[in-house]
Tab-separated table of C-alpha atoms in Angstrom:
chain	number	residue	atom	x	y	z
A	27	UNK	CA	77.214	-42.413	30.691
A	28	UNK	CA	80.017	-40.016	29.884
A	29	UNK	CA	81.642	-41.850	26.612
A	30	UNK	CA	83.222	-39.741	24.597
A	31	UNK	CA	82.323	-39.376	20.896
A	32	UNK	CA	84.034	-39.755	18.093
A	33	UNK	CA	86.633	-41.918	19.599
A	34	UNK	CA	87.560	-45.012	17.463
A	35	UNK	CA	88.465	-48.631	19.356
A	36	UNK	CA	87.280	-46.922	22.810
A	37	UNK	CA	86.791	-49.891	25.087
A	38	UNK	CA	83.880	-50.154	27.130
A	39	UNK	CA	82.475	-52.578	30.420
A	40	UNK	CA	79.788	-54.735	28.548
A	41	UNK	CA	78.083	-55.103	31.908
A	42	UNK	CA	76.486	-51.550	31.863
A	43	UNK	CA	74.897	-52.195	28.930
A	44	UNK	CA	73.813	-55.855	29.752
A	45	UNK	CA	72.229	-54.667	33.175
A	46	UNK	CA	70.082	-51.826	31.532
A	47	UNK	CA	68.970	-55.018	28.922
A	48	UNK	CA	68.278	-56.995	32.542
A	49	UNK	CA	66.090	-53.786	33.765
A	50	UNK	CA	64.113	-53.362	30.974
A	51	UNK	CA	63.237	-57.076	30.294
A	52	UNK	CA	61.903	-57.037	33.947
A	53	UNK	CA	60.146	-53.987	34.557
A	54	UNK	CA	59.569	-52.399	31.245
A	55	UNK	CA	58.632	-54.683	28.690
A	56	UNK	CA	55.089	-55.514	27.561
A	57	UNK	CA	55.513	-59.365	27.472
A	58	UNK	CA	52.725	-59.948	25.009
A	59	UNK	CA	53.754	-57.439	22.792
A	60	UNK	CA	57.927	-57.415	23.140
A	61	UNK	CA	60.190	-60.312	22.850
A	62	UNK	CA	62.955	-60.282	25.706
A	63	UNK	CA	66.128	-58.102	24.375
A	64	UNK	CA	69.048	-60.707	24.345
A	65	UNK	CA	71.378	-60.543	26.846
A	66	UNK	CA	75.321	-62.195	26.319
A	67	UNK	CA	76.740	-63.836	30.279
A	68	UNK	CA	80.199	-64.837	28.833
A	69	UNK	CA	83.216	-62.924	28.842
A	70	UNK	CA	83.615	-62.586	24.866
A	71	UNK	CA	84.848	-58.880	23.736
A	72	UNK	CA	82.722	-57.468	21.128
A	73	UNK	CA	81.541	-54.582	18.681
A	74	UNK	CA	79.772	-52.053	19.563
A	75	UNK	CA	76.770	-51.072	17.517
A	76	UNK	CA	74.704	-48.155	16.956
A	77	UNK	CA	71.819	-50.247	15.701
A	78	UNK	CA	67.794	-50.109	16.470
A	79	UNK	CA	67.422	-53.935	16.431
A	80	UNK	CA	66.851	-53.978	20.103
A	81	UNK	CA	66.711	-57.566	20.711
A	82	UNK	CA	70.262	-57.953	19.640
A	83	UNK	CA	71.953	-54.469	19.462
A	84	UNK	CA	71.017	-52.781	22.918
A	85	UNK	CA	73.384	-55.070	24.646
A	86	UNK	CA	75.980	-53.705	22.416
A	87	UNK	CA	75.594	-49.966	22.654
A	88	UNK	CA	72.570	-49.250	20.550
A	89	UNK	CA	69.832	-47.459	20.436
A	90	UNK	CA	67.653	-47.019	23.703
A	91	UNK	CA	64.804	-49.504	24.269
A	92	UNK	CA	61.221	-48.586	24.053
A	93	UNK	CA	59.230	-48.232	26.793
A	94	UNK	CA	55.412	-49.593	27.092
A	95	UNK	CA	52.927	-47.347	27.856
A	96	UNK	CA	51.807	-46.889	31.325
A	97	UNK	CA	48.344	-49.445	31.467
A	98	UNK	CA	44.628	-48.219	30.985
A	99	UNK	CA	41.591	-50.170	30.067
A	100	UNK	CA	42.871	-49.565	26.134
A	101	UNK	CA	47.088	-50.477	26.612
A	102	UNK	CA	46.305	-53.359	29.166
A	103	UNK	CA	43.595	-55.044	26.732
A	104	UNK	CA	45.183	-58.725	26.442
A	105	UNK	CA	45.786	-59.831	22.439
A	106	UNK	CA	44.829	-63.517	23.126
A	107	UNK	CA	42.899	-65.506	26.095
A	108	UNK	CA	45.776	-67.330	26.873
A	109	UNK	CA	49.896	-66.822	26.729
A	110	UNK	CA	51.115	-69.157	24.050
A	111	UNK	CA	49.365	-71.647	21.718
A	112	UNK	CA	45.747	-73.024	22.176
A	113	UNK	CA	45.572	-76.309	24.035
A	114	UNK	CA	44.406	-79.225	21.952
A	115	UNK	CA	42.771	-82.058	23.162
A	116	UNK	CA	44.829	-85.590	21.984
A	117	UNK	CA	42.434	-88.349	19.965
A	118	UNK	CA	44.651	-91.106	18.752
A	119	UNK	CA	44.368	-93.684	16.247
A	120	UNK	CA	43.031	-93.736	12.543
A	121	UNK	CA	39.012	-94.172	11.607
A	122	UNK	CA	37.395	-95.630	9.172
A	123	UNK	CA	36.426	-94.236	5.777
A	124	UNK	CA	33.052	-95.372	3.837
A	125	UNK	CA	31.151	-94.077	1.619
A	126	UNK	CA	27.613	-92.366	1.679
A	127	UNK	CA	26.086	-95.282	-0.030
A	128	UNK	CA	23.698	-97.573	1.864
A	129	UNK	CA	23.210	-99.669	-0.707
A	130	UNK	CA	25.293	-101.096	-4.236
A	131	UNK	CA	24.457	-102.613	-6.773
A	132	UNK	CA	27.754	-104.385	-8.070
A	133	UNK	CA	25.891	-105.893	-11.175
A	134	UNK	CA	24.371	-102.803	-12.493
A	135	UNK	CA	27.640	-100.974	-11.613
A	136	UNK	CA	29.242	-104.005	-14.251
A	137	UNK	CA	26.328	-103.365	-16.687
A	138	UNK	CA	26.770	-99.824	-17.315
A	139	UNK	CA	30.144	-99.781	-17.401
A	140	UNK	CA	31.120	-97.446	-14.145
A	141	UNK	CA	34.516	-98.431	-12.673
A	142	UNK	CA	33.356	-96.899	-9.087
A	143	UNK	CA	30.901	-95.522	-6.770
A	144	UNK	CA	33.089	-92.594	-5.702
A	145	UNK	CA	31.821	-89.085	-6.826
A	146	UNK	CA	34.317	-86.903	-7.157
A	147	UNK	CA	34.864	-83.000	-7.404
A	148	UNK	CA	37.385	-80.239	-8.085
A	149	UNK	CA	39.442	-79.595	-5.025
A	150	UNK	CA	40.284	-76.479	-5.893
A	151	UNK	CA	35.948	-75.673	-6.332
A	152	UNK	CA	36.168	-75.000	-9.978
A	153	UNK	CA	37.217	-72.791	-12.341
A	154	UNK	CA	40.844	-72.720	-13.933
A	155	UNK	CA	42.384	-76.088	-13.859
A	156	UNK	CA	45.319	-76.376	-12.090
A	157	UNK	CA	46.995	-78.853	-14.249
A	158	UNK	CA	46.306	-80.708	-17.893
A	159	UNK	CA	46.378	-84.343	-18.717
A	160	UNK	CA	47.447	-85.872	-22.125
A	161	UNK	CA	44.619	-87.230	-24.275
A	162	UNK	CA	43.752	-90.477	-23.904
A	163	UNK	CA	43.100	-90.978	-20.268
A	164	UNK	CA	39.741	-92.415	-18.895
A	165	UNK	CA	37.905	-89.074	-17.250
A	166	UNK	CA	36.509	-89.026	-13.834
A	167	UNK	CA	35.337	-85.581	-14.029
A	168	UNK	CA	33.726	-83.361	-16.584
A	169	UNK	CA	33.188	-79.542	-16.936
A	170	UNK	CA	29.073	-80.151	-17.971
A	171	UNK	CA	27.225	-79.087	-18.686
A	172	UNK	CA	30.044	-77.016	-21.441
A	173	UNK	CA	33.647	-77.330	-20.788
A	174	UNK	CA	33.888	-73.652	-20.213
A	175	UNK	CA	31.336	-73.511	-17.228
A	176	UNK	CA	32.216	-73.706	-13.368
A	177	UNK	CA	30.747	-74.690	-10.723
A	178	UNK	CA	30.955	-78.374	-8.809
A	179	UNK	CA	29.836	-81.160	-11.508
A	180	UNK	CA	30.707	-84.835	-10.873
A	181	UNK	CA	30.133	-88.101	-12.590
A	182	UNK	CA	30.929	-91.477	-12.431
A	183	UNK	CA	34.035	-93.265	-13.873
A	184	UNK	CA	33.409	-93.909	-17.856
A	185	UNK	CA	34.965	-96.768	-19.533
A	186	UNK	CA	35.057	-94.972	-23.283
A	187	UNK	CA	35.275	-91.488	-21.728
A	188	UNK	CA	38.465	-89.363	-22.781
A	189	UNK	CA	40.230	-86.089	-20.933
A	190	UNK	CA	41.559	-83.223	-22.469
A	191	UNK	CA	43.261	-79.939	-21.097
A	192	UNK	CA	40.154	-77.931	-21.234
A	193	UNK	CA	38.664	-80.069	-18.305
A	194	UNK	CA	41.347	-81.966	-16.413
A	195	UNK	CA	41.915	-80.715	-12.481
A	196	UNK	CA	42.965	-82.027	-9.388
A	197	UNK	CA	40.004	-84.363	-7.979
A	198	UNK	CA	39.135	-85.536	-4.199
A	199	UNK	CA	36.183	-87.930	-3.314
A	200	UNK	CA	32.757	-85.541	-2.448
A	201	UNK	CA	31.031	-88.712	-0.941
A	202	UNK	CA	33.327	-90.109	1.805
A	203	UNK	CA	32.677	-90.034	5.267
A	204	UNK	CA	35.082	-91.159	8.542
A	205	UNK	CA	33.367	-93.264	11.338
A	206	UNK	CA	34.731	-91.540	14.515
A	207	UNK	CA	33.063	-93.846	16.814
A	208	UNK	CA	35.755	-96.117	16.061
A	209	UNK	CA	39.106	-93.995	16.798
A	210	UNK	CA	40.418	-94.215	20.087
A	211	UNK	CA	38.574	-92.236	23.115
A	212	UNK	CA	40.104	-89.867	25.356
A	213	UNK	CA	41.101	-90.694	28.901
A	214	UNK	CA	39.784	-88.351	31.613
A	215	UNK	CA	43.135	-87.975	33.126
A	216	UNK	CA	44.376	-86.495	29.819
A	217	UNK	CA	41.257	-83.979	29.399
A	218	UNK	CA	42.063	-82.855	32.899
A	219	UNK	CA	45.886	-81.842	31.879
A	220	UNK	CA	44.196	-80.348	28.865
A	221	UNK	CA	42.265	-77.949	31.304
A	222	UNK	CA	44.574	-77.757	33.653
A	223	UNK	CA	47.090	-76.313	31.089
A	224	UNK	CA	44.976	-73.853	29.715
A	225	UNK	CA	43.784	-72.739	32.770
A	226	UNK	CA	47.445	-72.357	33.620
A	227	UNK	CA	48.486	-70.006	30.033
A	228	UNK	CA	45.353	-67.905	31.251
A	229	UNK	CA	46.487	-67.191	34.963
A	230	UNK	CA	50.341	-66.327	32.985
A	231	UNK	CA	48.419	-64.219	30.351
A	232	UNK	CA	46.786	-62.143	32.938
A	233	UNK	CA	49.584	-61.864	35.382
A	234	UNK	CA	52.428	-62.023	33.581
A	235	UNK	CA	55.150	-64.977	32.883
A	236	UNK	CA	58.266	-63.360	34.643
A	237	UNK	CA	59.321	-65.246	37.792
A	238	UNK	CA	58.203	-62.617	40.046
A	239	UNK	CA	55.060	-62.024	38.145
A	240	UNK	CA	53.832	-65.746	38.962
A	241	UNK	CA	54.749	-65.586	42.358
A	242	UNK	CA	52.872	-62.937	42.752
A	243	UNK	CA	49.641	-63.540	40.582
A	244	UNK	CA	48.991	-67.052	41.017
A	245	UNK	CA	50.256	-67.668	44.382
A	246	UNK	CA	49.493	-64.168	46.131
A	247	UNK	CA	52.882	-63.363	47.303
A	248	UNK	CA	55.309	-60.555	47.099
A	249	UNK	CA	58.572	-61.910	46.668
A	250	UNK	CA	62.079	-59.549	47.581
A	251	UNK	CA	63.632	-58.799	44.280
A	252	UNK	CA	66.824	-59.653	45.530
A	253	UNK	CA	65.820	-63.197	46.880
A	254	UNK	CA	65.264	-63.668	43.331
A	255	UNK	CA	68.010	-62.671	41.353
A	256	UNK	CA	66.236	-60.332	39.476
A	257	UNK	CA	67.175	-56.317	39.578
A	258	UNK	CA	65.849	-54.704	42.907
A	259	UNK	CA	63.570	-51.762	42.278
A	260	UNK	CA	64.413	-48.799	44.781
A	261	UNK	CA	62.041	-46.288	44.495
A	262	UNK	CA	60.913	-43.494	42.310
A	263	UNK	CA	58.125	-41.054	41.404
A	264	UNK	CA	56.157	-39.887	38.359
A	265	UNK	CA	55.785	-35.708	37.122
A	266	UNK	CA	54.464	-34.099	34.536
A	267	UNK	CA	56.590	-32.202	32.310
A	268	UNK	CA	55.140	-28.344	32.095
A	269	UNK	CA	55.531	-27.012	28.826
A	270	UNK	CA	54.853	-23.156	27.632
A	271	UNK	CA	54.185	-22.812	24.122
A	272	UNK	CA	56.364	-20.003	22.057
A	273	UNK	CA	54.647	-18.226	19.069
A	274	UNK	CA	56.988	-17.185	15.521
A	275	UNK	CA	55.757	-13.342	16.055
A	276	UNK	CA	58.345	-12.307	13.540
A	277	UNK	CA	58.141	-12.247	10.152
A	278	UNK	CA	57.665	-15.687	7.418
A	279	UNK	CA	61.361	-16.819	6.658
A	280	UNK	CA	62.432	-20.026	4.973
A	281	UNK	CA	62.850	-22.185	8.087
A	282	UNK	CA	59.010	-21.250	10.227
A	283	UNK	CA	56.327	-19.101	8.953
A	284	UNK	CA	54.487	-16.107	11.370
A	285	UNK	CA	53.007	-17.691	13.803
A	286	UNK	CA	54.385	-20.962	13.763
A	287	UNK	CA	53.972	-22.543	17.229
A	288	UNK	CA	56.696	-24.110	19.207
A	289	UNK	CA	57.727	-24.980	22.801
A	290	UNK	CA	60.424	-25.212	26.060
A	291	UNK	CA	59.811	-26.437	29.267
A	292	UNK	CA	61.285	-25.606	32.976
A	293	UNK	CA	60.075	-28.864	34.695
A	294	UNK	CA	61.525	-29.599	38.599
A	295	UNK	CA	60.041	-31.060	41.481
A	296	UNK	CA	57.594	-29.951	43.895
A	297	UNK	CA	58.522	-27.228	46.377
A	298	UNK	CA	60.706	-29.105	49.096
A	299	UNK	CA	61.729	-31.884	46.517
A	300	UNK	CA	61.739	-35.563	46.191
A	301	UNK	CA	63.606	-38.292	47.025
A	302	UNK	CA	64.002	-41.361	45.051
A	303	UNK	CA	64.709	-43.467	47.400
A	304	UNK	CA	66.850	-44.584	50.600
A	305	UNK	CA	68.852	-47.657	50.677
A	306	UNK	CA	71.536	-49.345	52.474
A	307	UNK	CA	73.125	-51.672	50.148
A	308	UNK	CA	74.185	-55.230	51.712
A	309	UNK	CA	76.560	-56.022	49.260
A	310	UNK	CA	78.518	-54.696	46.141
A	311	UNK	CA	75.783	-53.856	43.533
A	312	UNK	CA	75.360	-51.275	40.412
A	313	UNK	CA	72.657	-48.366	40.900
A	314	UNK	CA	70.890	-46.870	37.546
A	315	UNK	CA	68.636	-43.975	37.815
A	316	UNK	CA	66.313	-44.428	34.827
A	317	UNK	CA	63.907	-41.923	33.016
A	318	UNK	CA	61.635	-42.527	30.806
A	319	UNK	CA	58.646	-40.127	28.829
A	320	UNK	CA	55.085	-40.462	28.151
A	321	UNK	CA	52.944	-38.632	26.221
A	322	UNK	CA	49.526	-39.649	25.904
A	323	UNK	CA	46.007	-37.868	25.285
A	324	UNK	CA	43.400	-37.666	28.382
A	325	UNK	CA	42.343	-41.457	29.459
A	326	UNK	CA	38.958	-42.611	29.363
A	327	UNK	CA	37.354	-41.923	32.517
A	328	UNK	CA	36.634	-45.535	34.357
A	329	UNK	CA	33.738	-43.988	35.862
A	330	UNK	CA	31.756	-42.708	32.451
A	331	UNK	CA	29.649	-45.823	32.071
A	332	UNK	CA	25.968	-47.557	32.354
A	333	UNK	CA	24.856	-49.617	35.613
A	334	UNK	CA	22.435	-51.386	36.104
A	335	UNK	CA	21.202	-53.208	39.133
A	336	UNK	CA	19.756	-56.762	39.289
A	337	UNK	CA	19.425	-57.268	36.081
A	338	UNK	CA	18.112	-60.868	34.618
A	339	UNK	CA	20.191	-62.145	32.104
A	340	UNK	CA	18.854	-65.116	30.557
A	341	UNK	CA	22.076	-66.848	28.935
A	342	UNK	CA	25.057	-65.387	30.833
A	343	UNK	CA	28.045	-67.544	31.151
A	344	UNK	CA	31.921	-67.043	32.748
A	345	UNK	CA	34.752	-66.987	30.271
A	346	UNK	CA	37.653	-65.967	32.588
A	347	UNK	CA	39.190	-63.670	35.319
A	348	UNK	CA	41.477	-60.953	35.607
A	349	UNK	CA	44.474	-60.247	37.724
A	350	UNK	CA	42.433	-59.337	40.661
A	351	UNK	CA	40.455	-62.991	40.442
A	352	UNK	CA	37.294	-61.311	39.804
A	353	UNK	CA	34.918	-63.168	36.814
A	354	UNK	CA	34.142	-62.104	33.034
A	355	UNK	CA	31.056	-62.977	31.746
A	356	UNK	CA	29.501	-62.720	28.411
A	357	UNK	CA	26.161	-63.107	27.259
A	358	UNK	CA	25.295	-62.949	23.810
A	359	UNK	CA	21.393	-61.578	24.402
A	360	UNK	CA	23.377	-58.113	25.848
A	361	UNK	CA	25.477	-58.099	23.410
A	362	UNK	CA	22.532	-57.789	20.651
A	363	UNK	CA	20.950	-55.173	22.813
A	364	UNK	CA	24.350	-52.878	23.707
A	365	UNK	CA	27.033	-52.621	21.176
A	366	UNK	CA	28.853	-49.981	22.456
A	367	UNK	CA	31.678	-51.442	24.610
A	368	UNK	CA	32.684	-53.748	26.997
A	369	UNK	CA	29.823	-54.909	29.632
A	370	UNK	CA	31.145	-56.025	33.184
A	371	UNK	CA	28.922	-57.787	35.214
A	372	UNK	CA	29.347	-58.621	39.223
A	373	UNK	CA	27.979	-58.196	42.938
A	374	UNK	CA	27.079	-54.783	43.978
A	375	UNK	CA	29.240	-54.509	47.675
A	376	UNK	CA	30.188	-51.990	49.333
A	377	UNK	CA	34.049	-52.216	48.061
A	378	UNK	CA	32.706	-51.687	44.402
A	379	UNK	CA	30.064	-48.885	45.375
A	380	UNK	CA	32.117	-46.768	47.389
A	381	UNK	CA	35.121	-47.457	44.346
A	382	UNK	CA	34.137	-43.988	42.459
A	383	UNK	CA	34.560	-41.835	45.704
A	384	UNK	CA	37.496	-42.723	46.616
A	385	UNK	CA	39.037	-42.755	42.956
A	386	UNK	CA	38.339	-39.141	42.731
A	387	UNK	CA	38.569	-37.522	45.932
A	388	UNK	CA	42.374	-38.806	45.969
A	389	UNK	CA	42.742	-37.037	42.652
A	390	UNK	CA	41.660	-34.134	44.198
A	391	UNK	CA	42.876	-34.097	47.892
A	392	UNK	CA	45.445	-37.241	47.551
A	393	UNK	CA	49.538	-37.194	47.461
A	394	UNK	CA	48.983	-37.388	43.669
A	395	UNK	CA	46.696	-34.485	43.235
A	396	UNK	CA	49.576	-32.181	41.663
A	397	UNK	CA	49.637	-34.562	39.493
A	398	UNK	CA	45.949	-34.360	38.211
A	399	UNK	CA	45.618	-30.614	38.727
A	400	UNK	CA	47.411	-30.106	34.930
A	401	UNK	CA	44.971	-32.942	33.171
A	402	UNK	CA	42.049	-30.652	34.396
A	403	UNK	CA	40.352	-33.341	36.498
A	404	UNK	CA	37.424	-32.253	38.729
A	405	UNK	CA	35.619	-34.804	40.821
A	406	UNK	CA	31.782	-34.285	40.016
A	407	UNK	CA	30.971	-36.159	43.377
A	408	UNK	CA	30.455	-33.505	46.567
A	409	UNK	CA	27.014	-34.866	47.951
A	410	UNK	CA	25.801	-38.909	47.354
A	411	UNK	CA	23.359	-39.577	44.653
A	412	UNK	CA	19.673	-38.388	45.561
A	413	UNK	CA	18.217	-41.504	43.517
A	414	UNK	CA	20.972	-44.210	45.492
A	415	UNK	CA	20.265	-42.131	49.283
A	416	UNK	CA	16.941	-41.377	49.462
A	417	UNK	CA	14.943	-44.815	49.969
A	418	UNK	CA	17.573	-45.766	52.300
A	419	UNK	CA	17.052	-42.402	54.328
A	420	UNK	CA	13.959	-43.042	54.573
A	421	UNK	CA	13.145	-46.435	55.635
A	422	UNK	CA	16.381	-46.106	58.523
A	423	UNK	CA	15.795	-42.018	59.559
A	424	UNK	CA	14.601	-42.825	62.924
A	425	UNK	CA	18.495	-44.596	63.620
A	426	UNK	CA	21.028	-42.728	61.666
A	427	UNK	CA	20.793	-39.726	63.688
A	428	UNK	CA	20.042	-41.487	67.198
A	429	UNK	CA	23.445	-43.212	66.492
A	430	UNK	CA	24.951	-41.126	64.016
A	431	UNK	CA	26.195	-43.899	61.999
A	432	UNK	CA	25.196	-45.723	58.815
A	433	UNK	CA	25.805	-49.181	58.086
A	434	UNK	CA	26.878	-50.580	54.435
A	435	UNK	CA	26.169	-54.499	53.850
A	436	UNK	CA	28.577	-56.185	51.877
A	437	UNK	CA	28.281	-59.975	50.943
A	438	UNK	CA	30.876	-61.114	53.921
A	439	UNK	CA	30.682	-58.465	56.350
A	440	UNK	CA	29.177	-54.900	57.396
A	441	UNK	CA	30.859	-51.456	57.650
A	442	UNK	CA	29.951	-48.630	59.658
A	443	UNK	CA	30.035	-45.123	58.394
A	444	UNK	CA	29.080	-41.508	59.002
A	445	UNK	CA	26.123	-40.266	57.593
A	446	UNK	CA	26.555	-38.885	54.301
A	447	UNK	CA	26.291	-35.095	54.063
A	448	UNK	CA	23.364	-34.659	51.847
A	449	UNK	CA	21.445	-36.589	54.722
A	450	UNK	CA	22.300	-33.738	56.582
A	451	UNK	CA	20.008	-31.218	54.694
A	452	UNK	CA	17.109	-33.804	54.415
A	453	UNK	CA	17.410	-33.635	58.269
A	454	UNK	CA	17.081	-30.169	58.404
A	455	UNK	CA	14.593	-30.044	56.412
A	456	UNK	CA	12.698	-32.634	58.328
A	457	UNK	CA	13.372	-31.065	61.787
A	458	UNK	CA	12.577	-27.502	60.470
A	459	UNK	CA	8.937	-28.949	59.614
A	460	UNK	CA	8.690	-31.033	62.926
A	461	UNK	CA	10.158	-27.871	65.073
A	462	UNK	CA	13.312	-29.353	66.038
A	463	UNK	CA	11.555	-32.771	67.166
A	464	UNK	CA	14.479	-35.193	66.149
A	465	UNK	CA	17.770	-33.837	67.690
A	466	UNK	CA	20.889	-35.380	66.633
A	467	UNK	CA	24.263	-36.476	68.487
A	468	UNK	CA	26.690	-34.137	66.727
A	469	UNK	CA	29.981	-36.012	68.633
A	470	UNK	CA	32.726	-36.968	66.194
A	471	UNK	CA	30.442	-35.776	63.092
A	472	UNK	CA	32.664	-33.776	60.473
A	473	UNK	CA	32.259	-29.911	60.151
């Protein structure tokens, strides 16, 4: 920002530091994680700090925020089900308490002298007594069968029975039990706002609780981020940061030995450049160019994982969705047979089955493919899947070269697509042995 250093009672526009607050409690906070940094709207002068508190000193000068980590399967895992406490279902009103006993007998109660048909026990599950009583109190509870032992041992009110400190404790009732047929039920209208609510903390824990990030999640729309008072985002563009590695090739001194291994970098844009953005401002407004760093080992691979296709499972049940509205499910019979992640289960359309294609070949041949070039990532897909191809080559050969197409099912509609290549050299093979019997319509087929 240009501020000069090491100048005492420098005076400095609060609203720099307030709007960089604004931007990062919008678009670079993990709400789960992060509480919002604070954020002052009056026109109060105050100290500047050089603290790391960033919920209270950022807006003053301090140190720089953090940044969350750019989302993978690991860094976008949610810490609860839903965002903020557990919805409890209200039940009014008091029950009442009886005893285990079906049936007293008041007159031998009388006879042997027993003041009650309680039966009592340590509340603190024996051991060390928590407190000592004076001598000369009636006992309700004994330490038997020695005063020494442990353990849960109850008796009945004594009339001649004495207490000492050896054996005295805090008591409750072991034998008392609450009727809740007689409390007040529950309406249905409040056990519907009792779903209702949790079902709304789940859509905000998967979506996001910002203003935008509800308008967007729940209701499926893309609000302008100036219609909403909120800081605009213009544009920008992620680059990895090339760094050659310098060896120590002198001699061991005090500060690095031989061979000690450092590094510098010479990072710029691709040839030709990049521009952040374009944008014609329709009122007075504040522009911050903002970088930020991450460093991070390679990401698990979304596509290294088990499938399997229709699959019985006995005892599978939904337990919520995720930002794209698609259903969990869990199952505890799988989870006895595979304990080694996370199982997703779904419908097998063509959306989902052509998703691994696509993810890689735009690594490869995409906009982004600089990108993935330095993480060393290869797509292992050139031809489709003998085992997935094959029975459907088979049972349609006869039409997909007569029309040159192939068509993919999904569960609301059907696509039409070339031929994969590897049909190509079944083909061949095919006409080779039938000498050239099937001829195919080569127009608009890919060389």
């Amino acid at each position: 920002m240009g501020i000069p250093t090491k100048v005492e009672n420098i005076e400095i526009d609060a609203t720099y530091f307030r709007g960089y607050n604004l931007i990062w409690n919008d678009w670079f906070r993990s709400e789960p994680l992060k509480d919002p940094a604070h954020i002052y709207v009056d026109d109060t002068n105050r100290t500047g700090s050089n603290g790391s508190n960033y919920i209270t000193d950022a807006e003053l000068g301090g140190e720089l925020l953090p940044v969350a980590k750019f989302h993978d399967y690991f860094t976008s895992a949610l810490p609860d089900t839903q965002f903020g406490p557990g919805v409890t279902i209200p039940i009014g009103g008091t029950a009442p308490v009886y005893t285990a006993e079906n049936e007293i007998d008041i007159k031998q109660l009388l006879e042997d002298g027993k003041l009650s048909v309680l039966k009592w026990q340590r509340r603190n599950g024996g051991g060390t007594s928590t407190t000592a009583a004076s001598s000369g109190y009636r006992a309700i509870m004994t330490d038997s069968p020695t005063p020494s032992s442990t353990g849960h041992y109850t008796t009945y009110i004594n009339n001649n029975a004495t207490i000492s400190s050896s054996n005295a404790d805090f008591i409750i009732p072991s034998n008392l039990w609450a009727d809740l047929g007689e409390t007040n039920s529950i309406n249905i209208a409040a056990l519907r706002r009792a779903f209702s609510i949790q079902q709304w903390q789940e859509a905000l824990a998967r979506g996001g609780n910002r203003y935008h990030e509800i308008i967007r999640s729940i209701f499926n729309t893309i609000s302008p981020d100036a219609r909403q008072q909120m800081p605009e985002y213009l544009g920008g563009f992620r680059m990895p940061i090339n760094v050659t590695s310098v060896l120590q090739t002198s001699s061991t001194d005090a500060t690095t030995p031989q061979g000690n291994e450092a590094g510098y970098s010479i990072t710029t844009t691709q040839p030709g450049g990049k521009h952040l953005f374009t944008y014609s401002a329709t009122e007075h407004c504040r522009v911050y160019i903002l970088g930020c760093q991450s460093t991070a080992i390679q990401h698990f691979d979304r596509t290294i994982t088990k499938r399997y296709y229709n699959l019985e499972i006995p005892d599978i049940k939904p337990i919520g969705k995720n930002e794209y509205n698609c259903t969990y499910f869990e199952s505890e019979w799988l989870r006895k047979i595979w304990n080694h992640g996370n199982i997703t289960i779904g419908l097998l359309e063509w959306d989902a089955a052509a998703y691994i294609g696509r993810y890689m070949t735009k690594k490869q041949k995409g906009q982004n493919a600089a990108i993935y070039e330095w993480q060393c990532i290869e797509s292992p897909w050139s031809v489709v899947s003998n085992g997935v191809g094959r029975k459907y080559y088979e049972l349609h050969k006869e039409n997909i070269y007569r029309n040159d197409t192939v068509i993919v099912r999904g569960r609301t509609h059907a696509k039409t697509c070339k031929p994969p290549r590897i049909f190509d050299k079944w083909f061949e093979g095919r006409t080779a042995a039938n000498n050239g019997s099937h001829q195919r319509k080569a127009s608009g087929r890919r060389q």
